[in-house]
Amino acid sequence: MSLIAERHTDLDRPRFFIDGAWAEPRSSRVYHAVEAATGEGLGIAALGGEDDIDAAVRAARTALDHGPWGRTSAAERAAAMRRFADALERRADHTSTLVTRENGMPIQFSQQVNGGLPGVLLRIYAEVVEKLPLEEVRPSPKGSTILRREPVGVVGAITPWNFPQALAMFKVAPALAAGCTVVLKPSPETALDAYVLAEAGLEAGLPAGVLNIVAGDRDSGAALVSHPLVDKIAFTGSTAAGRIIGAECGRLLRRHTLELGGNSAAIFLDDGDIDTLLAGLGGASFLNNSQTCTTQSRILVARSRYDEVIDAVAGYVSAMDIGNPLDPAVTLGPMATSAQLDRVLGYIDIAKKSDARLVTGGGRPTGLDRGWFVEPTVFADVDNNDLLAREEVFGPVIALLPFDTDEEAVRIANDSDYGLAGSVWSADEDRALEIAGRVRTGTIGLNYYELDLGAPFGGMKSSGVGRELGPEGIDAYLEYKAVYASKKYLSA
């Protein structure tokens, strides 16, 4: 059946955005998007093949090498990015609602990260590049060296479904600021909202080929990663996929940034405050229905406070408002897809067969038979070797583990393949800071966990390679060139 014959809603996206225009797909493959809260059809998106990716990459290459973008100044790029931000912000309400329908993100949070954050990031990196010295002159033994920061080139950006707008802009904003051109391959599950970026880019007057968008699956991603005209890959997704991408980029000697999975630990010390923990638990462990790479799904608790924390966390979970994520009162929406629901339920079933103790939850919530809902679930007495403590569940399933000493807490926290996030909860912030310094992770919070857009974000170990966000986030999109010259430039 042809794509056009299958169109059935005004949300359908039958075309790609390539070289500043809407392009007919060269492939007949499509993705049927389903609303996470109802299981009903939402729209149809074309899925790109190798030829579609090739067309997008070539458009980006031409825009970089021969188009106006490759010759813009930092000030000109910053102005274009601010226009882009304005255009996205005018679409914020629609975008937020669409993403919530696609992946189940509670609407109030979606308004922040899908409606507001992309524009914020564009403005941040517009300011970063305006203040960054893109050229400086240093004395050298035979004259001077002109040090230039130049764009790395064509960027292939591959993004997941959990924070589609925000994670796209984690990559697009610094890339544009640096002077790169971009081919964005969004996940099929959130392909519908991705093209809002194209509409806003057109309105902002981005030159043709600067931003290209082709939704696709793993095959499309592989074609982008391996394309000979791509200079850098920026990927957010699973560790398993990241290993494959990293291996290919290594073979090609291609620059890459990989933001991958996690199974992070929250450490609650013997002097921790329960009310502080409960106030911060939403951000640390249940953000976006726990479909977040920074989810602290392991809560390590001082044994003297263990029973108290179990009761408190169970009470917190039982009070969560589960339902349609478009309802502002809802705090826990559905899983993004039926496959993700099956994955989470599978981990719960495995944990039930272990020596861990089910405290609350453990199945589908009563009265929510449509959509991909799962009860927030808490297991106590989990062993750190259990699958629940070793792998990334990517759903609202919490493992509670006791410890006897601070040293044991650090050892358990570090006994993981991952190192992306974490937190330490204590009435003594100096003590918490000392422990945080010994946990091998890219980010960690003291008595709360919330991303700081002004600081670099990324992981250690199997949680990734490189950093995004903060002024440092532009570094991955710049190359250094040293020009050996005469002394006359020293006084220029």
Short mmCIF file of C-alpha atoms in Angstrom, two decimals:
data_model
loop_
_atom_site.label_atom_id
_atom_site.label_comp_id
_atom_site.label_asym_id
_atom_site.label_seq_id
_atom_site.Cartn_x
_atom_site.Cartn_y
_atom_site.Cartn_z
CA MET A 1 0.00 0.00 0.00
CA SER A 2 1.36 3.42 -0.87
CA LEU A 3 2.15 6.00 1.76
CA ILE A 4 -0.37 8.49 0.39
CA ALA A 5 -3.16 5.90 0.45
CA GLU A 6 -2.45 5.22 4.12
CA ARG A 7 -2.62 8.84 5.27
CA HIS A 8 -5.40 9.35 7.74
CA THR A 9 -4.68 12.32 10.08
CA ASP A 10 -3.39 15.85 9.79
CA LEU A 11 -0.36 14.77 11.83
CA ASP A 12 0.96 12.49 9.08
CA ARG A 13 4.48 13.22 7.86
CA PRO A 14 4.78 11.64 4.40
CA ARG A 15 7.87 13.64 3.38
CA PHE A 16 11.34 14.43 4.62
CA PHE A 17 13.00 17.81 5.01
CA ILE A 18 16.05 17.96 2.75
CA ASP A 19 17.92 20.94 1.31
CA GLY A 20 15.43 23.47 2.61
CA ALA A 21 12.34 21.82 1.09
CA TRP A 22 9.91 18.96 1.64
CA ALA A 23 11.19 15.91 -0.25
CA GLU A 24 9.31 12.85 -1.41
CA PRO A 25 10.67 9.64 0.11
CA ARG A 26 12.71 7.29 -2.02
CA SER A 27 11.55 4.42 0.18
CA SER A 28 8.01 3.09 0.63
CA ARG A 29 8.49 2.20 4.30
CA VAL A 30 6.35 3.93 6.92
CA TYR A 31 5.90 3.99 10.69
CA HIS A 32 2.43 3.95 12.24
CA ALA A 33 2.60 6.16 15.34
CA VAL A 34 0.32 5.16 18.22
CA GLU A 35 -0.81 7.38 21.09
CA ALA A 36 0.85 6.03 24.22
CA ALA A 37 -2.13 6.64 26.52
CA THR A 38 -4.78 5.08 24.31
CA GLY A 39 -3.12 2.67 21.90
CA GLU A 40 -4.96 4.38 19.05
CA GLY A 41 -3.40 5.50 15.77
CA LEU A 42 -1.88 8.96 15.83
CA GLY A 43 -0.31 9.39 12.43
CA ILE A 44 2.00 7.95 9.81
CA ALA A 45 5.60 8.92 9.16
CA ALA A 46 7.76 8.03 6.20
CA LEU A 47 10.91 6.10 7.09
CA GLY A 48 14.05 6.99 5.20
CA GLY A 49 16.30 4.54 3.45
CA GLU A 50 19.92 4.77 2.36
CA ASP A 51 19.07 6.97 -0.63
CA ASP A 52 17.15 9.44 1.52
CA ILE A 53 20.03 9.67 3.98
CA ASP A 54 22.46 10.16 1.10
CA ALA A 55 20.40 13.05 -0.30
CA ALA A 56 20.26 14.72 3.12
CA VAL A 57 24.00 14.34 3.74
CA ARG A 58 24.87 15.71 0.31
CA ALA A 59 22.63 18.70 0.92
CA ALA A 60 24.38 19.34 4.23
CA ARG A 61 27.79 18.98 2.59
CA THR A 62 26.92 21.47 -0.14
CA ALA A 63 25.52 23.96 2.38
CA LEU A 64 28.75 23.72 4.37
CA ASP A 65 31.26 23.82 1.52
CA HIS A 66 29.51 26.04 -1.03
CA GLY A 67 26.50 27.67 0.64
CA PRO A 68 26.27 30.82 2.74
CA TRP A 69 26.38 28.96 6.07
CA GLY A 70 30.00 27.99 5.62
CA ARG A 71 30.93 31.67 5.31
CA THR A 72 28.78 33.16 8.08
CA SER A 73 30.24 35.01 11.03
CA ALA A 74 29.49 34.04 14.60
CA ALA A 75 27.20 37.06 14.90
CA GLU A 76 25.23 36.07 11.80
CA ARG A 77 24.78 32.51 13.06
CA ALA A 78 23.71 33.75 16.46
CA ALA A 79 21.07 36.00 14.88
CA ALA A 80 19.71 33.10 12.82
CA MET A 81 19.60 30.89 15.91
CA ARG A 82 17.61 33.48 17.85
CA ARG A 83 15.10 33.68 14.98
CA PHE A 84 14.94 29.89 15.08
CA ALA A 85 14.24 30.03 18.83
CA ASP A 86 11.45 32.55 18.29
CA ALA A 87 9.82 30.33 15.67
CA LEU A 88 9.98 27.26 17.92
CA GLU A 89 8.53 29.13 20.86
CA ARG A 90 5.54 30.18 18.76
CA ARG A 91 4.85 26.47 18.23
CA ALA A 92 5.55 25.40 21.82
CA ASP A 93 2.02 24.47 22.88
CA HIS A 94 1.40 22.31 19.83
CA THR A 95 4.81 20.65 20.10
CA SER A 96 4.42 19.87 23.80
CA THR A 97 1.01 18.27 23.30
CA LEU A 98 2.15 16.24 20.31
CA VAL A 99 5.16 14.79 22.14
CA THR A 100 2.97 13.90 25.12
CA ARG A 101 0.63 12.01 22.82
CA GLU A 102 3.55 10.26 21.13
CA ASN A 103 5.57 9.10 24.16
CA GLY A 104 3.37 9.60 27.25
CA MET A 105 5.42 12.38 28.88
CA PRO A 106 3.30 14.27 31.48
CA ILE A 107 2.16 17.48 29.82
CA GLN A 108 3.51 19.91 32.40
CA PHE A 109 6.99 18.45 31.98
CA SER A 110 6.61 18.29 28.20
CA GLN A 111 5.83 22.00 28.16
CA GLN A 112 9.20 22.61 29.78
CA VAL A 113 11.48 20.27 27.86
CA ASN A 114 9.76 20.04 24.47
CA GLY A 115 8.07 23.41 24.32
CA GLY A 116 10.52 25.68 26.11
CA LEU A 117 13.96 24.07 26.28
CA PRO A 118 14.85 24.00 22.55
CA GLY A 119 14.55 27.78 22.30
CA VAL A 120 16.52 28.22 25.51
CA LEU A 121 19.35 26.07 24.17
CA LEU A 122 19.48 27.95 20.90
CA ARG A 123 19.80 31.23 22.78
CA ILE A 124 22.45 29.81 25.11
CA TYR A 125 24.67 28.66 22.25
CA ALA A 126 24.09 31.83 20.28
CA GLU A 127 25.61 33.68 23.24
CA VAL A 128 28.38 31.09 23.66
CA VAL A 129 29.61 31.46 20.09
CA GLU A 130 29.40 35.25 20.22
CA LYS A 131 31.72 35.28 23.23
CA LEU A 132 34.04 32.49 22.04
CA PRO A 133 37.31 33.67 20.45
CA LEU A 134 37.21 31.78 17.15
CA GLU A 135 40.66 33.07 16.29
CA GLU A 136 43.63 34.02 18.46
CA VAL A 137 47.29 34.75 17.74
CA ARG A 138 50.19 33.36 19.77
CA PRO A 139 53.90 34.08 19.48
CA SER A 140 55.94 31.26 17.97
CA PRO A 141 59.70 30.64 17.56
CA LYS A 142 59.67 31.91 13.93
CA GLY A 143 56.87 34.46 14.06
CA SER A 144 53.31 33.74 15.17
CA THR A 145 50.73 30.99 15.20
CA ILE A 146 47.14 31.85 14.34
CA LEU A 147 44.89 29.41 16.19
CA ARG A 148 41.49 29.00 14.57
CA ARG A 149 38.39 27.20 15.82
CA GLU A 150 36.57 25.91 12.75
CA PRO A 151 33.40 23.80 12.34
CA VAL A 152 33.97 20.07 12.44
CA GLY A 153 31.80 19.74 9.33
CA VAL A 154 28.66 17.74 8.58
CA VAL A 155 27.06 16.36 11.73
CA GLY A 156 24.88 13.27 11.82
CA ALA A 157 22.59 13.61 14.86
CA ILE A 158 20.70 10.51 15.99
CA THR A 159 18.13 11.01 18.74
CA PRO A 160 15.80 8.77 20.80
CA TRP A 161 12.10 9.00 21.61
CA ASN A 162 12.18 9.90 25.31
CA PHE A 163 13.12 13.63 25.07
CA PRO A 164 12.81 14.18 21.33
CA GLN A 165 12.86 17.96 21.06
CA ALA A 166 15.33 18.60 23.87
CA LEU A 167 17.84 15.94 22.86
CA ALA A 168 17.70 17.04 19.23
CA MET A 169 18.61 20.55 20.33
CA PHE A 170 21.41 19.25 22.61
CA LYS A 171 23.09 18.54 19.26
CA VAL A 172 21.60 20.97 16.76
CA ALA A 173 22.18 24.13 18.82
CA PRO A 174 25.95 23.76 19.41
CA ALA A 175 26.43 22.40 15.89
CA LEU A 176 24.76 25.42 14.30
CA ALA A 177 26.65 27.77 16.60
CA ALA A 178 29.95 26.23 15.53
CA GLY A 179 29.05 26.63 11.85
CA CYS A 180 28.30 22.97 11.14
CA THR A 181 25.45 21.64 9.04
CA VAL A 182 23.22 18.86 10.35
CA VAL A 183 21.36 15.75 9.28
CA LEU A 184 18.96 14.83 12.08
CA LYS A 185 17.61 11.29 12.23
CA PRO A 186 14.87 11.19 14.86
CA SER A 187 13.42 7.99 16.27
CA PRO A 188 10.35 6.64 14.44
CA GLU A 189 8.35 6.75 17.68
CA THR A 190 8.61 10.54 17.78
CA ALA A 191 9.02 11.27 14.09
CA LEU A 192 5.85 13.36 13.94
CA ASP A 193 7.12 16.12 16.23
CA ALA A 194 10.59 16.24 14.68
CA TYR A 195 9.41 18.14 11.64
CA VAL A 196 8.30 21.07 13.79
CA LEU A 197 12.03 21.85 13.80
CA ALA A 198 11.96 22.00 10.01
CA GLU A 199 8.95 24.32 9.93
CA ALA A 200 10.58 26.65 12.46
CA GLY A 201 13.90 26.55 10.60
CA LEU A 202 12.18 27.58 7.38
CA GLU A 203 10.42 30.44 9.13
CA ALA A 204 13.72 31.55 10.68
CA GLY A 205 15.39 31.66 7.27
CA LEU A 206 18.00 28.96 7.83
CA PRO A 207 19.75 28.48 4.48
CA ALA A 208 18.91 25.37 2.48
CA GLY A 209 20.81 22.29 3.61
CA VAL A 210 21.82 23.64 7.02
CA LEU A 211 19.25 21.45 8.83
CA ASN A 212 17.95 18.28 7.21
CA ILE A 213 15.56 15.82 8.87
CA VAL A 214 14.98 12.22 7.84
CA ALA A 215 13.12 9.95 10.24
CA GLY A 216 14.33 6.40 10.16
CA ASP A 217 15.09 3.14 11.91
CA ARG A 218 18.36 1.38 12.70
CA ASP A 219 19.18 0.85 9.03
CA SER A 220 18.81 4.56 8.36
CA GLY A 221 21.02 5.31 11.35
CA ALA A 222 23.67 2.90 10.10
CA ALA A 223 23.65 4.61 6.71
CA LEU A 224 24.15 7.98 8.37
CA VAL A 225 26.95 6.76 10.65
CA SER A 226 28.86 5.21 7.73
CA HIS A 227 28.28 7.91 5.12
CA PRO A 228 31.64 9.09 3.73
CA LEU A 229 30.62 12.77 3.73
CA VAL A 230 29.72 12.87 7.45
CA ASP A 231 32.40 14.29 9.76
CA LYS A 232 30.88 13.68 13.19
CA ILE A 233 28.15 11.57 14.80
CA ALA A 234 26.23 12.77 17.85
CA PHE A 235 24.13 9.97 19.32
CA THR A 236 21.84 9.54 22.30
CA GLY A 237 20.41 6.10 22.92
CA SER A 238 21.09 2.67 24.30
CA THR A 239 24.54 1.45 25.28
CA ALA A 240 24.16 -1.53 22.93
CA ALA A 241 23.57 0.76 19.94
CA GLY A 242 26.29 3.12 21.15
CA ARG A 243 28.87 0.32 21.10
CA ILE A 244 28.05 -0.43 17.45
CA ILE A 245 28.20 3.25 16.48
CA GLY A 246 31.42 3.79 18.42
CA ALA A 247 33.04 0.81 16.71
CA GLU A 248 32.08 2.09 13.26
CA CYS A 249 33.26 5.61 14.04
CA GLY A 250 36.52 4.14 15.31
CA ARG A 251 36.97 2.20 12.08
CA LEU A 252 36.34 5.35 10.07
CA LEU A 253 38.36 7.60 12.44
CA ARG A 254 35.20 9.69 12.74
CA ARG A 255 34.54 12.02 15.65
CA HIS A 256 31.63 11.01 17.84
CA THR A 257 29.72 11.88 20.98
CA LEU A 258 27.77 9.08 22.65
CA GLU A 259 25.29 9.75 25.46
CA LEU A 260 24.17 6.29 26.54
CA GLY A 261 22.33 4.40 29.26
CA GLY A 262 22.54 4.22 33.01
CA ASN A 263 21.48 2.46 36.18
CA SER A 264 22.38 5.18 38.64
CA ALA A 265 22.49 5.08 42.42
CA ALA A 266 20.97 7.43 44.97
CA ILE A 267 22.82 7.09 48.30
CA PHE A 268 20.75 7.90 51.39
CA LEU A 269 23.06 8.28 54.40
CA ASP A 270 22.19 7.65 58.03
CA ASP A 271 21.67 11.39 58.64
CA GLY A 272 19.54 11.94 55.53
CA ASP A 273 16.23 13.79 55.72
CA ILE A 274 13.20 11.82 54.52
CA ASP A 275 11.21 14.89 53.52
CA THR A 276 14.13 16.12 51.41
CA LEU A 277 14.34 12.73 49.70
CA LEU A 278 10.62 12.69 48.95
CA ALA A 279 10.77 16.24 47.60
CA GLY A 280 13.55 15.27 45.20
CA LEU A 281 12.49 11.74 44.28
CA GLY A 282 10.45 12.85 41.29
CA GLY A 283 13.43 14.48 39.61
CA ALA A 284 15.90 11.80 40.62
CA SER A 285 13.95 8.61 39.93
CA PHE A 286 10.63 9.24 38.17
CA LEU A 287 11.33 11.97 35.63
CA ASN A 288 9.39 11.35 32.41
CA ASN A 289 7.83 8.16 33.78
CA SER A 290 11.39 6.98 34.59
CA GLN A 291 12.09 6.78 30.86
CA THR A 292 15.21 8.84 31.43
CA CYS A 293 18.86 7.83 31.21
CA THR A 294 19.63 9.58 34.51
CA THR A 295 16.97 7.64 36.45
CA GLN A 296 18.32 6.66 39.84
CA SER A 297 16.68 3.27 39.91
CA ARG A 298 18.96 1.97 42.68
CA ILE A 299 18.39 3.61 46.06
CA LEU A 300 21.13 2.62 48.50
CA VAL A 301 20.05 3.17 52.12
CA ALA A 302 21.96 3.16 55.41
CA ARG A 303 20.78 0.06 57.24
CA SER A 304 19.76 2.04 60.33
CA ARG A 305 17.24 3.96 58.15
CA TYR A 306 16.34 1.15 55.77
CA ASP A 307 12.81 0.27 56.91
CA GLU A 308 11.92 3.95 57.26
CA VAL A 309 13.01 4.72 53.70
CA ILE A 310 11.21 1.66 52.30
CA ASP A 311 7.95 2.85 53.84
CA ALA A 312 8.50 6.42 52.66
CA VAL A 313 9.30 5.46 49.05
CA ALA A 314 6.37 3.03 48.96
CA GLY A 315 4.08 5.77 50.22
CA TYR A 316 5.40 8.22 47.63
CA VAL A 317 4.83 5.73 44.83
CA SER A 318 1.34 4.80 46.02
CA ALA A 319 0.32 8.47 45.97
CA MET A 320 1.37 9.05 42.36
CA ASP A 321 -1.43 10.10 40.03
CA ILE A 322 -1.35 7.66 37.11
CA GLY A 323 -3.35 8.41 33.99
CA ASN A 324 -3.69 10.36 30.77
CA PRO A 325 -0.51 12.47 30.50
CA LEU A 326 -2.47 15.32 28.92
CA ASP A 327 -4.09 15.86 32.32
CA PRO A 328 -1.94 18.42 34.22
CA ALA A 329 -2.67 16.62 37.51
CA VAL A 330 -1.10 13.35 36.29
CA THR A 331 2.41 12.66 37.59
CA LEU A 332 2.99 9.29 35.92
CA GLY A 333 1.96 8.58 32.35
CA PRO A 334 2.30 5.46 30.21
CA MET A 335 5.36 3.86 28.73
CA ALA A 336 6.08 5.18 25.24
CA THR A 337 5.32 1.98 23.33
CA SER A 338 3.89 -1.48 23.79
CA ALA A 339 7.40 -2.89 23.35
CA GLN A 340 8.67 -0.68 26.18
CA LEU A 341 5.79 -1.79 28.39
CA ASP A 342 6.68 -5.44 27.72
CA ARG A 343 10.32 -4.71 28.54
CA VAL A 344 9.47 -3.16 31.90
CA LEU A 345 7.01 -5.91 32.82
CA GLY A 346 9.66 -8.45 31.87
CA TYR A 347 12.14 -6.98 34.36
CA ILE A 348 9.43 -6.97 37.03
CA ASP A 349 8.68 -10.65 36.40
CA ILE A 350 12.37 -11.53 36.68
CA ALA A 351 12.67 -9.61 39.94
CA LYS A 352 9.61 -11.38 41.35
CA LYS A 353 11.41 -14.70 40.84
CA SER A 354 14.53 -13.49 42.65
CA ASP A 355 15.11 -13.11 46.39
CA ALA A 356 14.07 -9.44 46.20
CA ARG A 357 10.90 -8.44 48.04
CA LEU A 358 8.07 -6.76 46.15
CA VAL A 359 6.91 -3.80 48.25
CA THR A 360 4.35 -2.18 45.97
CA GLY A 361 3.23 -2.22 42.35
CA GLY A 362 4.31 -5.01 40.08
CA GLY A 363 1.81 -5.00 37.21
CA ARG A 364 -0.71 -3.05 35.16
CA PRO A 365 -2.75 -0.42 37.06
CA THR A 366 -6.42 -1.19 37.60
CA GLY A 367 -8.77 0.62 35.24
CA LEU A 368 -6.10 1.58 32.70
CA ASP A 369 -6.40 -1.23 30.19
CA ARG A 370 -5.84 0.98 27.15
CA GLY A 371 -2.40 2.39 26.49
CA TRP A 372 0.94 1.29 27.86
CA PHE A 373 0.56 1.88 31.60
CA VAL A 374 2.55 0.11 34.32
CA GLU A 375 2.34 0.54 38.08
CA PRO A 376 5.27 2.31 39.71
CA THR A 377 7.02 -0.58 41.42
CA VAL A 378 9.36 -0.88 44.39
CA PHE A 379 11.50 -3.89 45.30
CA ALA A 380 13.43 -4.11 48.57
CA ASP A 381 16.32 -6.39 49.53
CA VAL A 382 17.69 -6.34 45.99
CA ASP A 383 21.16 -7.77 45.54
CA ASN A 384 23.48 -5.59 43.48
CA ASN A 385 24.12 -8.61 41.25
CA ASP A 386 20.43 -8.95 40.40
CA LEU A 387 19.40 -8.01 36.87
CA LEU A 388 17.30 -5.17 38.30
CA ALA A 389 20.48 -3.57 39.67
CA ARG A 390 22.70 -4.33 36.68
CA GLU A 391 20.66 -3.35 33.64
CA GLU A 392 18.74 -0.27 32.56
CA VAL A 393 15.02 -0.93 32.97
CA PHE A 394 13.91 2.46 31.59
CA GLY A 395 10.68 2.42 33.53
CA PRO A 396 9.31 3.17 37.05
CA VAL A 397 10.89 0.24 38.85
CA ILE A 398 12.98 1.04 41.94
CA ALA A 399 15.46 -1.27 43.66
CA LEU A 400 16.26 -0.63 47.35
CA LEU A 401 19.55 -1.95 48.74
CA PRO A 402 20.92 -1.59 52.31
CA PHE A 403 24.52 -0.70 53.26
CA ASP A 404 26.39 -0.54 56.56
CA THR A 405 29.17 2.01 55.97
CA ASP A 406 29.87 4.94 53.67
CA GLU A 407 32.66 2.94 52.07
CA GLU A 408 30.26 0.11 51.28
CA ALA A 409 27.79 2.57 49.76
CA VAL A 410 30.47 3.92 47.42
CA ARG A 411 31.55 0.40 46.51
CA ILE A 412 27.98 -0.65 45.63
CA ALA A 413 27.35 2.54 43.66
CA ASN A 414 30.53 2.01 41.65
CA ASP A 415 29.86 -1.69 41.12
CA SER A 416 28.08 -0.97 37.86
CA ASP A 417 28.86 -0.89 34.17
CA TYR A 418 27.32 2.58 34.07
CA GLY A 419 28.31 6.02 35.32
CA LEU A 420 25.92 8.73 34.20
CA ALA A 421 24.09 10.17 37.21
CA GLY A 422 23.55 9.76 40.95
CA SER A 423 22.83 11.57 44.18
CA VAL A 424 23.84 11.66 47.84
CA TRP A 425 21.33 12.54 50.57
CA SER A 426 22.67 13.82 53.88
CA ALA A 427 22.11 16.61 56.41
CA ASP A 428 25.88 17.23 56.20
CA GLU A 429 26.57 18.57 52.70
CA ASP A 430 30.35 18.40 53.19
CA ARG A 431 30.06 14.70 53.99
CA ALA A 432 27.80 14.21 50.96
CA LEU A 433 30.28 16.08 48.76
CA GLU A 434 33.16 13.87 49.90
CA ILE A 435 31.18 10.74 49.03
CA ALA A 436 30.03 12.21 45.71
CA GLY A 437 33.67 12.74 44.80
CA ARG A 438 34.31 9.02 45.11
CA VAL A 439 31.38 7.88 42.95
CA ARG A 440 32.54 7.33 39.39
CA THR A 441 29.84 9.13 37.45
CA GLY A 442 29.52 12.06 35.07
CA THR A 443 26.94 13.96 37.14
CA ILE A 444 25.79 13.70 40.75
CA GLY A 445 23.52 15.76 42.97
CA LEU A 446 23.62 16.62 46.67
CA ASN A 447 20.11 16.31 48.15
CA TYR A 448 18.53 16.75 44.72
CA TYR A 449 19.20 15.90 41.09
CA GLU A 450 18.45 18.32 38.26
CA LEU A 451 20.38 18.98 35.07
CA ASP A 452 22.23 22.29 34.90
CA LEU A 453 22.20 23.59 31.33
CA GLY A 454 25.32 25.60 32.11
CA ALA A 455 27.42 22.55 33.00
CA PRO A 456 28.70 19.68 30.85
CA PHE A 457 26.59 16.52 30.87
CA GLY A 458 27.68 13.00 29.96
CA GLY A 459 28.77 9.66 31.32
CA MET A 460 31.67 7.49 32.30
CA LYS A 461 32.22 3.80 31.57
CA SER A 462 29.36 2.34 29.49
CA SER A 463 27.32 5.52 29.86
CA GLY A 464 29.05 7.23 27.01
CA VAL A 465 31.85 9.23 25.42
CA GLY A 466 32.07 13.02 25.44
CA ARG A 467 29.96 15.79 26.94
CA GLU A 468 26.97 17.90 25.94
CA LEU A 469 25.58 21.14 27.42
CA GLY A 470 27.40 24.04 29.04
CA PRO A 471 29.93 26.20 27.20
CA GLU A 472 31.97 23.00 26.84
CA GLY A 473 29.20 21.50 24.70
CA ILE A 474 30.36 23.39 21.62
CA ASP A 475 33.83 21.86 21.76
CA ALA A 476 32.69 18.62 20.13
CA TYR A 477 31.65 20.58 17.04
CA LEU A 478 34.89 22.52 16.58
CA GLU A 479 38.26 21.65 15.07
CA TYR A 480 41.50 23.46 15.93
CA LYS A 481 43.68 24.65 13.07
CA ALA A 482 47.14 26.13 13.65
CA VAL A 483 48.39 28.55 10.95
CA TYR A 484 52.13 29.31 11.18
CA ALA A 485 52.65 32.92 10.13
CA SER A 486 54.93 35.94 10.47
CA LYS A 487 55.20 38.27 13.45
CA LYS A 488 53.06 40.94 11.84
CA TYR A 489 49.88 39.29 13.15
CA LEU A 490 50.98 39.62 16.79
CA SER A 491 50.06 43.29 16.91
CA ALA A 492 46.95 43.02 14.74
#
